[in-house]
Amino acid sequence: MGLYMVKRILQSIPLLLAVSFFTFAFIQLSPMDPAEVVLHAQGVPKITDELIAETKTALGMDQPFLVRYSNWLASCLQFDFGSSYITGKPVWSQLGPALFNTIKLTVVSVAAIIAVSIGFGVYCAWRAGKMIDRSLRGLFFFLTSMPSYWLGTLMIWYFSVKLDLLPTSGMDSYRSYILPVALITVSYAGIYFRIIRSSVLSNMNEDYAMYGRACGLPEKKVRARIVRNSLQVAVSVFCMAVPIILGSTVVVENIFAWPGLGTLSVNAILGRDFPVIQAYVLVLAAAFVLFNTASDILNAALNPKLRNDRS
Amino acid sequence: MVNMLEIRKLTIRERSTGKVIIPDSSFDVKKGSCLAIVGESGSGKSLTCRAIMRLNKPGIEQAGDIWLGGENLAKLPEQEMRRRRGRRLCMIMQHGMRAFDPSRAVGVHLIETLAEHFDWSKSEMTGRMKRALESVRLNAPMDVMNAYPHQLSGGMLQRVMIALTLVLEPDVVIADEPTTALDTVSQYEVVEQFIRLRERLGSTMIFISHDLGVVRKIADEVLVMKDGRIVEHGTTGAVFTKAQHDYTRSLVTAKLSLHQHFRQVMGE
Ligand SMILES: Nc1ncnc2c1ncn2[C@@H]1O[C@H](COP(=O)(O)OP(=O)(O)OP(=O)(O)O)[C@@H](O)[C@H]1O
Ligand SMILES: [Mg+2]
């Protein structure tokens, strides 16, 4: 198991390198000359060719591609993602706090998604085919298929404007979390709810459930076994939910003006602030790789078959 | 001889459609004897056995009486029925691999089951289980108990179920095709253990099998099912030599010709 963990972590390193390379390379493909963007962003009135050349040298953009990439990578590893073209401040000074705010929103949302999807998934599986199961499945399907932008606006209109119960935007108190978390949960819980429900259902039909009952074990114990085995599948799925939600907050943050990565990245894209965009993409991609690794390790740790066989 | 189990007018339906799967089934199993149920796939053998345990899926509805030593199991409240399962009626499943919780060591299930039915101390349960496992030729009982199901073979797990039955000492043992999923050698070992189980416990047994060779070896009586109906019921000798029903005859001759074919192939 320890060996597997080390192996799995080592495997993620080339993947991270590849991700960073493509992040860097894609930005280079942009038709805009970064030097021009910088000068525009700084409000320089007249952009001459000399000025562009000077800026290029200052930004180190006259060097060969691979040299620039390795310099960039080396500084990224120290959380130095360069300076914003627009504000001139280090990217990390903006990205750090925004990332922290997004993580707060993500953690609360993922916790809510886990609670809702396990609760309803297990409940519906026990009552599969009954009226309540069919209604809940229909409701989840409906909510998942609604565009979050529209649903979010509707929620703001109803809870914040009409009933005046909750703040419309910002991140001031725990009450600010309610609407964004509810929106993310409602949009994503349906997927995980379905996974849990079908996992419980398939475990209910397993022979071990029947044999447990045939041995006279109480229904509670049999069900506990079923739920434990069903959730094993779900652990890795939930692990992958973290980066997915982390990336999906773009929409939600922009609806609720949450001062997080989503808001920052949209502003960066509109302002063509390449270092910020690069850092955002890198952070998200790294989150995907890391959580993918964590989910594999967790899966192996929970599954005795994997735990023993892959040493 | 007294009857241990009397099934009366057992009817099994599919709840949603009302389709009758087993129209009206009545039979007895004598105390200490072994009844084999044979019949083609889908004839309702498993459904009948699960109905005796009252363990059919919620989509299946059953009616009729199941008398176990003067007590009608069909009329018991679920809570009472649960106490009978394991203690008075034991089941042995077809797939040993799938019968145990895959994420727990095999011993966990064994000890939990014993704790449910007896007031024994932990060490007494382990001790009895250990001896039972040894008696079914599982020579490293502690290793078996600490193993996860996937680390053991199907035949070993089958014998673990037999060992648990030995400790539980039920009145009736129900085995649903316990040898079908096994290779020839494990099959032989498991059948040996079934014969010894009967000798040691003197318990009544229902044994579903497709293998008429095994049936001949282990059963006192044979019950033949076709499309949910009992078409023949008699002593093993009678059913094999002078079957009354065409279907049974075809079953027996098919088996015999297969046997002869096998012998020819093997050059005997
Ligand atoms: N859960 C269920 N819902 C509906 N019909 C079922 C269900 N389980 C079994 N049946 C039907 O009942 C009939 C008898 O099934 P059963 O499993 O008892 O057959 P069997 O004699 O044990 O066959 P096999 O030798 O293949 O094990 C089959 O025709 C099957 O389609
Ligand atoms: Mg069957």
Coordinates of C-alpha atoms and ligand atoms in Angstrom, one line a residue:
Chain A
M1 CA 0.0 0.0 0.0
G2 CA 2.8 2.4 0.9
L3 CA 4.6 1.5 -2.2
Y4 CA 1.5 2.0 -4.3
M5 CA 1.1 5.5 -2.7
V6 CA 4.6 6.5 -3.5
K7 CA 4.3 5.1 -7.1
R8 CA 1.0 6.9 -7.6
I9 CA 2.4 10.2 -6.4
L10 CA 5.5 9.9 -8.5
Q11 CA 3.3 9.2 -11.5
S12 CA 1.5 12.5 -11.1
I13 CA 4.7 14.5 -11.5
P14 CA 5.1 14.1 -15.2
L15 CA 1.4 14.8 -15.6
L16 CA 1.8 18.0 -13.7
L17 CA 4.8 18.9 -15.9
A18 CA 2.8 18.3 -19.0
V19 CA -0.1 20.3 -17.7
S20 CA 2.2 23.3 -16.9
F21 CA 3.8 23.0 -20.4
F22 CA 0.5 23.1 -22.2
T23 CA -0.8 26.0 -20.0
F24 CA 2.3 28.0 -21.0
A25 CA 2.3 27.0 -24.6
F26 CA -1.4 27.8 -25.2
I27 CA -1.0 31.3 -24.0
Q28 CA 1.9 31.7 -26.4
L29 CA -0.4 30.7 -29.3
S30 CA -2.7 33.7 -28.6
P31 CA -2.6 36.1 -31.6
M32 CA -2.1 39.1 -29.3
D33 CA 1.4 40.3 -28.6
P34 CA 1.8 40.4 -24.8
A35 CA 4.0 43.4 -25.0
E36 CA 1.3 45.3 -26.7
V37 CA -1.3 44.1 -24.2
V38 CA 0.9 45.4 -21.3
L39 CA 1.3 48.8 -22.9
H40 CA -2.4 49.0 -23.6
A41 CA -3.2 47.9 -20.1
Q42 CA -0.8 50.5 -18.6
G43 CA -2.6 53.2 -20.6
V44 CA 0.4 54.2 -22.7
P45 CA -0.9 56.7 -25.2
K46 CA 1.3 56.1 -28.2
I47 CA 2.7 52.6 -28.7
T48 CA 5.9 52.6 -30.8
D49 CA 7.9 49.7 -32.1
E50 CA 10.8 50.7 -29.9
L51 CA 8.5 50.7 -26.8
I52 CA 7.3 47.2 -27.7
A53 CA 10.9 46.0 -28.1
E54 CA 11.8 47.5 -24.8
T55 CA 8.9 46.0 -23.0
K56 CA 9.7 42.6 -24.5
T57 CA 13.2 42.7 -23.1
A58 CA 11.9 43.8 -19.7
L59 CA 9.4 40.9 -19.7
G60 CA 12.1 38.5 -20.9
M61 CA 10.1 37.7 -24.0
D62 CA 13.0 38.0 -26.4
Q63 CA 14.5 34.7 -25.0
P64 CA 13.8 31.3 -26.6
F65 CA 10.6 29.5 -25.8
L66 CA 12.0 26.7 -23.7
V67 CA 14.1 29.1 -21.6
R68 CA 11.1 31.2 -20.9
Y69 CA 9.1 28.1 -20.0
S70 CA 11.7 26.8 -17.6
N71 CA 12.1 30.2 -16.0
W72 CA 8.3 30.5 -15.6
L73 CA 8.0 27.0 -14.2
A74 CA 10.8 27.6 -11.7
S75 CA 9.2 30.7 -10.4
C76 CA 5.7 29.1 -10.4
L77 CA 7.1 26.4 -8.0
Q78 CA 7.8 29.2 -5.6
F79 CA 4.3 30.6 -6.0
D80 CA 5.7 33.4 -8.1
F81 CA 3.4 33.6 -11.1
G82 CA 4.9 36.9 -12.4
S83 CA 3.2 40.3 -12.2
S84 CA -0.3 41.2 -13.5
Y85 CA -0.1 43.1 -16.8
I86 CA -2.9 45.4 -15.5
T87 CA -2.2 46.2 -11.9
G88 CA 1.6 45.4 -12.1
K89 CA 1.3 43.7 -8.7
P90 CA 2.4 40.1 -8.2
V91 CA -0.2 37.6 -9.5
W92 CA -0.1 35.6 -6.3
S93 CA -1.1 38.6 -4.2
Q94 CA -4.4 38.6 -6.1
L95 CA -4.7 34.9 -6.8
G96 CA -3.9 33.8 -3.3
P97 CA -6.8 35.5 -1.5
A98 CA -9.2 34.7 -4.4
L99 CA -8.2 31.1 -4.3
F100 CA -8.8 31.0 -0.6
N101 CA -12.3 32.4 -1.0
T102 CA -13.1 30.0 -3.7
I103 CA -11.8 27.1 -1.6
K104 CA -14.1 28.2 1.2
L105 CA -17.0 28.2 -1.1
T106 CA -16.0 24.8 -2.6
V107 CA -15.4 23.1 0.7
V108 CA -18.9 24.1 2.0
S109 CA -20.5 23.2 -1.3
V110 CA -18.9 19.8 -1.6
A111 CA -19.9 19.0 2.0
A112 CA -23.4 20.0 1.2
I113 CA -23.4 17.9 -2.0
I114 CA -22.1 14.9 -0.2
A115 CA -24.7 15.2 2.6
V116 CA -27.6 15.8 0.1
S117 CA -26.6 13.1 -2.4
I118 CA -25.8 10.4 0.2
G119 CA -29.0 11.2 2.2
F120 CA -31.3 11.2 -0.7
G121 CA -29.4 8.6 -2.7
V122 CA -29.7 6.0 0.2
Y123 CA -33.2 7.0 1.0
C124 CA -34.4 6.7 -2.6
A125 CA -32.6 3.3 -3.1
W126 CA -34.5 1.8 -0.1
R127 CA -37.8 3.1 -1.7
A128 CA -36.8 2.4 -5.3
G129 CA -39.8 2.5 -7.6
K130 CA -42.1 4.0 -5.0
M131 CA -43.8 7.4 -5.5
I132 CA -41.4 9.3 -3.3
D133 CA -38.4 7.9 -5.2
R134 CA -39.8 8.8 -8.5
S135 CA -40.7 12.3 -7.4
L136 CA -37.2 13.0 -6.0
R137 CA -35.5 11.6 -9.0
G138 CA -37.7 13.8 -11.2
L139 CA -36.9 16.9 -9.1
F140 CA -33.2 16.3 -9.1
F141 CA -33.2 15.7 -12.9
F142 CA -35.1 19.0 -13.4
L143 CA -32.8 21.0 -11.1
T144 CA -29.6 19.6 -12.7
S145 CA -30.8 20.4 -16.2
M146 CA -31.7 24.0 -15.3
P147 CA -29.0 26.6 -16.3
S148 CA -27.4 27.8 -13.1
Y149 CA -27.3 31.3 -14.3
W150 CA -31.0 31.4 -14.6
L151 CA -31.6 29.5 -11.4
G152 CA -29.2 31.7 -9.5
T153 CA -30.9 34.9 -10.7
L154 CA -34.3 33.4 -9.7
M155 CA -33.0 32.6 -6.3
I156 CA -31.6 36.1 -5.8
W157 CA -34.9 37.6 -6.9
Y158 CA -37.0 35.4 -4.6
F159 CA -34.9 35.1 -1.4
S160 CA -33.0 38.3 -1.5
V161 CA -35.3 40.8 -3.2
K162 CA -38.8 39.6 -2.7
L163 CA -38.4 38.0 0.8
D164 CA -35.4 40.1 1.7
L165 CA -34.0 37.2 3.7
L166 CA -30.4 36.9 2.4
P167 CA -27.7 39.1 0.9
T168 CA -27.7 39.4 -2.9
S169 CA -24.0 39.3 -3.2
G170 CA -20.6 39.5 -1.6
M171 CA -19.0 37.5 1.2
D172 CA -19.8 39.2 4.5
S173 CA -21.1 36.5 6.9
Y174 CA -22.1 32.9 6.9
R175 CA -25.5 34.1 5.4
S176 CA -23.6 35.0 2.2
Y177 CA -22.8 31.3 1.8
I178 CA -26.4 30.1 1.8
L179 CA -27.4 31.1 -1.8
P180 CA -24.2 30.3 -3.7
V181 CA -23.8 26.9 -1.8
A182 CA -27.5 26.1 -2.4
L183 CA -27.1 26.9 -6.1
I184 CA -24.0 24.7 -6.5
T185 CA -25.6 21.9 -4.5
V186 CA -28.8 22.0 -6.5
S187 CA -27.0 22.0 -9.8
Y188 CA -24.5 19.2 -9.0
A189 CA -26.1 17.0 -6.3
G190 CA -28.3 15.3 -8.9
I191 CA -25.3 13.7 -10.5
Y192 CA -23.9 12.3 -7.3
F193 CA -27.3 11.4 -6.0
R194 CA -27.8 9.2 -9.0
I195 CA -24.4 7.5 -8.5
I196 CA -25.1 6.8 -4.8
R197 CA -28.7 5.5 -5.5
S198 CA -27.6 3.1 -8.2
S199 CA -24.6 1.9 -6.2
V200 CA -26.9 1.1 -3.2
L201 CA -29.4 -0.6 -5.5
S202 CA -26.8 -2.8 -7.0
N203 CA -25.4 -3.7 -3.6
M204 CA -28.9 -4.5 -2.3
N205 CA -29.1 -7.3 -5.0
E206 CA -25.7 -8.7 -4.0
D207 CA -25.6 -12.2 -2.6
Y208 CA -23.9 -11.0 0.6
A209 CA -27.1 -9.0 1.6
M210 CA -29.2 -12.2 1.1
Y211 CA -26.7 -14.3 3.0
G212 CA -26.5 -11.8 5.8
R213 CA -30.3 -11.9 6.2
A214 CA -30.3 -15.7 5.8
C215 CA -27.9 -15.9 8.8
G216 CA -30.4 -13.9 10.9
L217 CA -28.5 -10.6 11.0
P218 CA -30.8 -7.7 11.8
E219 CA -32.0 -5.6 8.9
K220 CA -30.0 -2.6 10.3
K221 CA -26.7 -4.5 10.1
V222 CA -27.4 -5.8 6.6
R223 CA -28.2 -2.2 5.5
A224 CA -25.1 -0.9 7.1
R225 CA -23.0 -3.3 5.1
I226 CA -24.8 -2.3 1.9
V227 CA -24.3 1.4 2.5
R228 CA -20.7 0.9 3.4
N229 CA -20.0 -1.0 0.3
S230 CA -21.9 1.4 -1.8
L231 CA -20.1 4.5 -0.5
Q232 CA -16.8 2.9 -1.3
V233 CA -17.5 3.6 -4.9
A234 CA -18.6 7.1 -4.0
V235 CA -15.5 8.2 -2.1
S236 CA -13.4 8.5 -5.2
V237 CA -16.2 10.2 -7.1
F238 CA -16.6 12.7 -4.3
C239 CA -12.9 13.3 -4.3
M240 CA -13.1 14.3 -8.0
A241 CA -16.0 16.6 -7.2
V242 CA -13.6 19.0 -5.5
P243 CA -11.8 20.1 -8.6
I244 CA -15.0 20.1 -10.6
I245 CA -16.7 22.4 -8.2
L246 CA -13.6 24.5 -7.9
G247 CA -13.7 25.1 -11.6
S248 CA -17.4 25.5 -11.8
T249 CA -17.6 28.4 -9.4
V250 CA -16.8 30.8 -12.3
V251 CA -20.5 31.1 -13.0
V252 CA -21.7 31.1 -9.5
E253 CA -19.1 33.6 -8.3
N254 CA -20.0 36.0 -11.1
I255 CA -23.7 35.8 -10.2
F256 CA -23.2 36.4 -6.5
A257 CA -20.1 38.7 -6.9
W258 CA -18.1 36.2 -4.8
P259 CA -14.5 37.6 -4.5
G260 CA -13.0 34.3 -5.7
L261 CA -11.1 32.7 -8.5
G262 CA -14.1 32.8 -10.8
T263 CA -14.5 36.5 -10.6
L264 CA -10.8 37.1 -10.9
S265 CA -10.4 34.9 -14.0
V266 CA -13.3 36.4 -15.9
N267 CA -11.8 39.9 -15.3
A268 CA -8.4 38.6 -16.3
I269 CA -9.8 37.1 -19.5
L270 CA -11.6 40.3 -20.4
G271 CA -8.4 42.4 -19.7
R272 CA -6.2 39.9 -21.5
D273 CA -4.1 39.7 -18.3
F274 CA -2.1 36.6 -19.4
P275 CA -0.1 35.9 -16.3
V276 CA -3.3 35.8 -14.2
I277 CA -5.0 33.5 -16.8
Q278 CA -2.0 31.3 -16.9
A279 CA -1.9 31.0 -13.1
Y280 CA -5.6 30.3 -12.9
V281 CA -5.5 27.5 -15.5
L282 CA -2.4 26.1 -13.8
V283 CA -3.9 26.1 -10.4
L284 CA -7.1 24.4 -11.6
A285 CA -5.3 21.8 -13.7
A286 CA -3.0 21.0 -10.7
A287 CA -6.1 20.6 -8.5
F288 CA -7.4 18.1 -11.0
V289 CA -4.2 16.1 -11.1
L290 CA -3.8 16.2 -7.3
F291 CA -7.4 15.2 -6.5
N292 CA -7.2 12.5 -9.1
T293 CA -4.2 11.1 -7.4
A294 CA -5.8 11.4 -4.0
S295 CA -8.9 9.7 -5.2
D296 CA -6.9 6.7 -6.5
I297 CA -5.0 6.4 -3.3
L298 CA -8.2 6.7 -1.2
N299 CA -9.9 4.1 -3.4
A300 CA -7.0 1.7 -2.9
A301 CA -7.0 2.3 0.8
L302 CA -10.7 1.5 1.1
N303 CA -10.8 -1.4 -1.2
P304 CA -9.2 -4.5 0.3
K305 CA -8.8 -6.1 -3.1
L306 CA -6.6 -3.2 -4.4
R307 CA -5.0 -2.7 -1.0
N308 CA -3.6 -6.2 -1.0
D309 CA -2.9 -6.9 -4.6
R310 CA -1.2 -3.7 -5.7
S311 CA 1.1 -4.0 -2.7
Chain B
M1 CA -41.3 -40.7 10.3
V2 CA -42.2 -37.2 11.4
N3 CA -42.0 -34.3 9.0
M4 CA -39.6 -31.5 9.8
L5 CA -40.9 -29.2 7.1
E6 CA -44.4 -29.1 5.6
I7 CA -45.1 -26.8 2.7
R8 CA -48.8 -26.3 2.0
K9 CA -50.3 -24.4 -0.9
L10 CA -47.3 -22.3 -1.5
T11 CA -48.1 -19.7 -4.2
I12 CA -45.6 -17.2 -5.5
R13 CA -46.6 -14.2 -7.7
E14 CA -44.8 -11.3 -9.2
R15 CA -46.2 -8.3 -7.3
S16 CA -46.3 -5.8 -10.1
T17 CA -48.0 -7.9 -12.8
G18 CA -49.7 -10.5 -10.6
K19 CA -48.1 -13.1 -12.8
V20 CA -48.2 -16.5 -11.0
I21 CA -44.7 -18.1 -11.0
I22 CA -45.5 -21.0 -8.6
P23 CA -49.2 -21.8 -8.7
D24 CA -49.7 -24.2 -5.8
S25 CA -46.9 -26.2 -4.3
S26 CA -47.1 -28.6 -1.4
F27 CA -44.5 -31.0 -0.1
D28 CA -43.0 -32.5 3.0
V29 CA -39.4 -33.0 4.1
K30 CA -39.0 -35.8 6.7
K31 CA -36.9 -35.1 9.8
G32 CA -33.3 -35.9 9.2
S33 CA -33.7 -36.6 5.5
C34 CA -32.4 -34.9 2.4
L35 CA -34.7 -33.7 -0.3
A36 CA -33.1 -32.8 -3.6
I37 CA -35.0 -30.4 -5.9
V38 CA -34.1 -30.7 -9.5
G39 CA -35.5 -29.1 -12.7
E40 CA -34.6 -27.0 -15.5
S41 CA -33.4 -23.4 -15.2
G42 CA -36.3 -21.0 -14.3
S43 CA -38.5 -23.8 -12.9
G44 CA -38.8 -22.0 -9.6
K45 CA -36.4 -24.0 -7.4
S46 CA -34.6 -21.0 -5.9
L47 CA -37.8 -19.1 -5.5
T48 CA -39.3 -22.0 -3.5
C49 CA -36.3 -22.2 -1.2
R50 CA -36.1 -18.5 -0.6
A51 CA -39.9 -18.5 0.1
I52 CA -39.2 -21.0 2.9
M53 CA -36.7 -18.5 4.4
R54 CA -39.1 -15.7 3.5
L55 CA -36.3 -14.0 1.7
N56 CA -37.6 -13.3 -1.7
K57 CA -37.2 -9.9 -3.2
P58 CA -39.8 -7.3 -2.4
G59 CA -41.2 -7.6 -5.9
I60 CA -42.2 -11.2 -5.2
E61 CA -45.3 -12.1 -3.2
Q62 CA -45.9 -15.4 -1.5
A63 CA -48.9 -17.1 0.1
G64 CA -49.4 -20.5 1.8
D65 CA -48.2 -22.2 4.9
I66 CA -44.7 -23.2 5.9
W67 CA -44.8 -25.5 8.9
L68 CA -41.4 -26.0 10.7
G69 CA -41.9 -28.5 13.5
G70 CA -45.4 -27.4 14.4
E71 CA -44.8 -23.7 13.9
N72 CA -46.2 -21.8 10.8
L73 CA -43.3 -19.7 9.6
A74 CA -45.6 -17.9 7.1
K75 CA -47.6 -16.4 10.0
L76 CA -44.6 -15.2 12.2
P77 CA -43.9 -11.5 12.5
E78 CA -40.8 -10.5 10.7
Q79 CA -38.9 -10.0 13.9
E80 CA -39.6 -13.6 15.0
M81 CA -38.8 -14.9 11.6
R82 CA -35.4 -13.3 11.7
R83 CA -34.5 -15.2 14.9
R84 CA -35.3 -18.5 13.1
R85 CA -33.0 -17.6 10.2
G86 CA -29.6 -18.9 10.9
R87 CA -30.6 -20.5 14.2
R88 CA -33.3 -23.0 12.9
L89 CA -32.9 -22.6 9.1
C90 CA -29.6 -22.1 7.5
M91 CA -28.9 -21.3 3.9
I92 CA -25.8 -22.2 1.9
M93 CA -25.4 -20.0 -1.2
Q94 CA -24.3 -21.0 -4.7
H95 CA -21.5 -18.4 -5.0
G96 CA -19.2 -18.5 -2.0
M97 CA -17.3 -15.5 -3.5
R98 CA -20.3 -13.3 -3.4
A99 CA -21.9 -14.5 -0.2
F100 CA -19.6 -12.6 2.1
D101 CA -19.2 -8.8 2.6
P102 CA -16.4 -8.0 0.2
S103 CA -15.0 -5.2 2.4
R104 CA -14.7 -7.2 5.6
A105 CA -12.7 -10.2 6.7
V106 CA -14.7 -13.4 6.5
G107 CA -14.5 -13.9 10.3
V108 CA -16.4 -10.7 10.9
H109 CA -19.5 -12.2 9.4
L110 CA -19.0 -15.5 11.2
I111 CA -18.7 -13.9 14.6
E112 CA -21.5 -11.4 14.0
T113 CA -23.8 -14.2 13.1
L114 CA -22.9 -16.3 16.2
A115 CA -23.2 -13.2 18.4
E116 CA -26.7 -12.7 17.1
H117 CA -27.9 -16.2 18.1
F118 CA -25.8 -17.2 21.2
D119 CA -24.7 -15.6 24.4
W120 CA -21.2 -16.9 24.0
S121 CA -18.0 -15.0 24.8
K122 CA -15.8 -13.8 22.0
S123 CA -13.2 -16.4 22.7
E124 CA -15.8 -19.2 22.8
M125 CA -17.2 -18.1 19.4
T126 CA -13.8 -18.0 17.9
G127 CA -12.8 -21.4 19.4
R128 CA -16.0 -23.1 18.1
M129 CA -15.6 -21.5 14.7
K130 CA -12.0 -22.6 14.6
R131 CA -12.8 -26.2 15.3
A132 CA -15.6 -26.2 12.8
L133 CA -13.3 -24.8 10.1
E134 CA -10.7 -27.4 10.9
S135 CA -13.4 -30.1 10.6
V136 CA -14.2 -29.1 7.1
R137 CA -10.5 -29.3 6.2
L138 CA -9.6 -25.7 6.3
N139 CA -6.3 -26.3 8.0
A140 CA -5.4 -22.7 8.9
P141 CA -8.7 -21.5 10.4
M142 CA -7.3 -18.2 11.8
D143 CA -5.9 -17.3 8.4
V144 CA -9.3 -18.1 6.8
M145 CA -11.1 -15.9 9.3
N146 CA -8.8 -13.0 8.8
A147 CA -8.9 -13.3 5.0
Y148 CA -11.1 -11.2 2.8
P149 CA -13.5 -13.2 0.6
H150 CA -11.4 -12.4 -2.6
Q151 CA -8.4 -14.0 -1.0
L152 CA -10.1 -17.4 -0.7
S153 CA -11.4 -19.8 -3.4
G154 CA -15.1 -20.5 -4.1
G155 CA -14.7 -24.0 -2.7
M156 CA -13.1 -22.7 0.5
L157 CA -15.9 -20.2 1.1
Q158 CA -18.4 -22.9 0.5
R159 CA -16.8 -24.9 3.2
V160 CA -16.7 -21.8 5.5
M161 CA -20.5 -21.6 5.1
I162 CA -20.7 -25.3 5.9
A163 CA -18.6 -24.7 9.0
L164 CA -20.8 -21.9 10.2
T165 CA -23.8 -24.2 9.7
L166 CA -22.0 -26.8 11.9
V167 CA -21.7 -24.3 14.7
L168 CA -25.3 -23.0 14.3
E169 CA -26.8 -26.5 14.4
P170 CA -30.0 -25.6 12.6
D171 CA -33.0 -27.9 12.1
V172 CA -33.1 -27.4 8.4
V173 CA -30.2 -26.6 5.9
I174 CA -31.1 -25.2 2.5
A175 CA -28.4 -25.4 -0.1
D176 CA -29.1 -23.8 -3.5
E177 CA -26.8 -25.3 -6.1
P178 CA -23.8 -25.3 -3.7
T179 CA -21.5 -27.1 -6.1
T180 CA -22.4 -25.7 -9.5
A181 CA -19.9 -22.9 -9.5
L182 CA -17.0 -25.2 -8.5
D183 CA -14.4 -27.2 -10.3
T184 CA -14.6 -31.0 -10.1
V185 CA -12.1 -31.4 -7.2
S186 CA -13.7 -28.7 -5.1
Q187 CA -17.1 -30.1 -5.9
Y188 CA -16.0 -33.5 -4.6
E189 CA -14.7 -31.9 -1.4
V190 CA -17.8 -29.9 -0.8
V191 CA -20.1 -32.8 -1.4
E192 CA -18.1 -34.9 1.1
Q193 CA -18.6 -32.1 3.6
F194 CA -22.3 -32.0 3.0
I195 CA -22.6 -35.7 3.6
R196 CA -20.6 -35.3 6.9
L197 CA -22.7 -32.3 7.9
R198 CA -25.8 -34.5 7.7
E199 CA -24.1 -37.2 9.6
R200 CA -23.0 -34.9 12.4
L201 CA -26.0 -32.7 12.8
G202 CA -28.7 -35.1 11.7
S203 CA -30.4 -32.1 10.2
T204 CA -33.0 -32.0 7.5
M205 CA -31.7 -30.8 4.2
I206 CA -33.0 -29.3 1.0
F207 CA -30.5 -29.6 -1.8
I208 CA -31.0 -27.9 -5.1
S209 CA -28.8 -29.3 -7.9
H210 CA -28.5 -29.8 -11.6
D211 CA -26.0 -32.6 -11.0
L212 CA -27.9 -35.8 -10.9
G213 CA -24.8 -37.6 -9.9
V214 CA -24.5 -35.5 -6.7
V215 CA -28.2 -35.9 -6.1
R216 CA -28.0 -39.7 -6.2
K217 CA -25.1 -39.5 -3.7
I218 CA -26.7 -37.2 -1.2
A219 CA -30.5 -37.3 -1.4
D220 CA -33.1 -39.6 0.1
E221 CA -35.9 -38.1 -1.9
V222 CA -36.1 -36.2 -5.1
L223 CA -38.6 -33.6 -6.1
V224 CA -38.8 -32.6 -9.8
M225 CA -40.0 -29.1 -10.8
K226 CA -41.1 -27.9 -14.2
D227 CA -42.6 -24.4 -14.9
G228 CA -43.3 -23.8 -11.2
R229 CA -45.1 -27.1 -10.7
I230 CA -44.0 -30.2 -8.9
V231 CA -44.1 -33.0 -11.5
E232 CA -42.6 -35.8 -9.5
H233 CA -41.7 -36.5 -5.9
G234 CA -40.4 -39.8 -4.6
T235 CA -37.4 -41.6 -3.1
T236 CA -34.2 -41.2 -5.0
G237 CA -34.1 -44.8 -6.1
A238 CA -37.7 -44.7 -7.5
V239 CA -37.2 -41.5 -9.4
F240 CA -34.0 -42.6 -11.0
T241 CA -35.2 -46.1 -12.0
K242 CA -38.9 -45.8 -12.7
A243 CA -39.8 -42.2 -13.2
Q244 CA -43.5 -41.7 -13.6
H245 CA -43.4 -38.5 -15.5
D246 CA -42.1 -38.1 -19.1
Y247 CA -40.2 -35.0 -18.1
T248 CA -38.3 -36.8 -15.3
R249 CA -37.5 -39.7 -17.6
S250 CA -36.1 -37.3 -20.2
L251 CA -34.0 -35.6 -17.5
V252 CA -32.6 -38.9 -16.3
T253 CA -31.9 -40.3 -19.8
A254 CA -30.4 -37.1 -20.9
K255 CA -28.1 -37.3 -17.9
L256 CA -27.2 -40.9 -18.6
S257 CA -26.5 -40.4 -22.3
L258 CA -24.3 -37.4 -21.4
H259 CA -22.5 -39.7 -19.0
Q260 CA -22.0 -42.4 -21.6
H261 CA -20.8 -39.8 -24.1
F262 CA -18.3 -38.6 -21.5
R263 CA -17.1 -42.2 -20.9
Q264 CA -16.6 -42.7 -24.7
V265 CA -14.6 -39.5 -25.0
M266 CA -12.4 -40.5 -22.1
G267 CA -11.9 -43.9 -23.7
E268 CA -13.3 -45.9 -20.8
Ligands
LIG1 N1 -37.2 -11.1 -8.6 C1 -38.0 -11.6 -9.6 N2 -38.9 -10.9 -10.2 C2 -39.7 -11.5 -11.1 N3 -39.6 -12.8 -11.5 C3 -38.6 -13.5 -11.0 C4 -37.8 -13.0 -9.9 N4 -36.9 -14.0 -9.5 C5 -37.2 -15.1 -10.3 N5 -38.3 -14.8 -11.1 C6 -38.8 -15.8 -12.1 O1 -39.2 -16.9 -11.4 C7 -38.9 -18.1 -12.2 C8 -38.2 -19.1 -11.3 O2 -36.9 -18.6 -10.9 P1 -35.9 -19.4 -10.0 O3 -34.8 -18.5 -9.8 O4 -36.6 -19.9 -8.8 O5 -35.5 -20.5 -11.0 P2 -34.5 -21.7 -10.7 O6 -35.3 -23.0 -10.8 O7 -33.8 -21.5 -9.4 O8 -33.5 -21.7 -11.9 P3 -31.9 -21.9 -11.9 O9 -31.7 -23.3 -12.1 O10 -31.5 -21.1 -13.2 O11 -31.4 -21.3 -10.7 C9 -38.1 -17.6 -13.4 O12 -38.9 -17.8 -14.5 C10 -37.8 -16.2 -13.1 O13 -38.0 -15.4 -14.3
MG2 MG -31.8 -21.0 -8.9

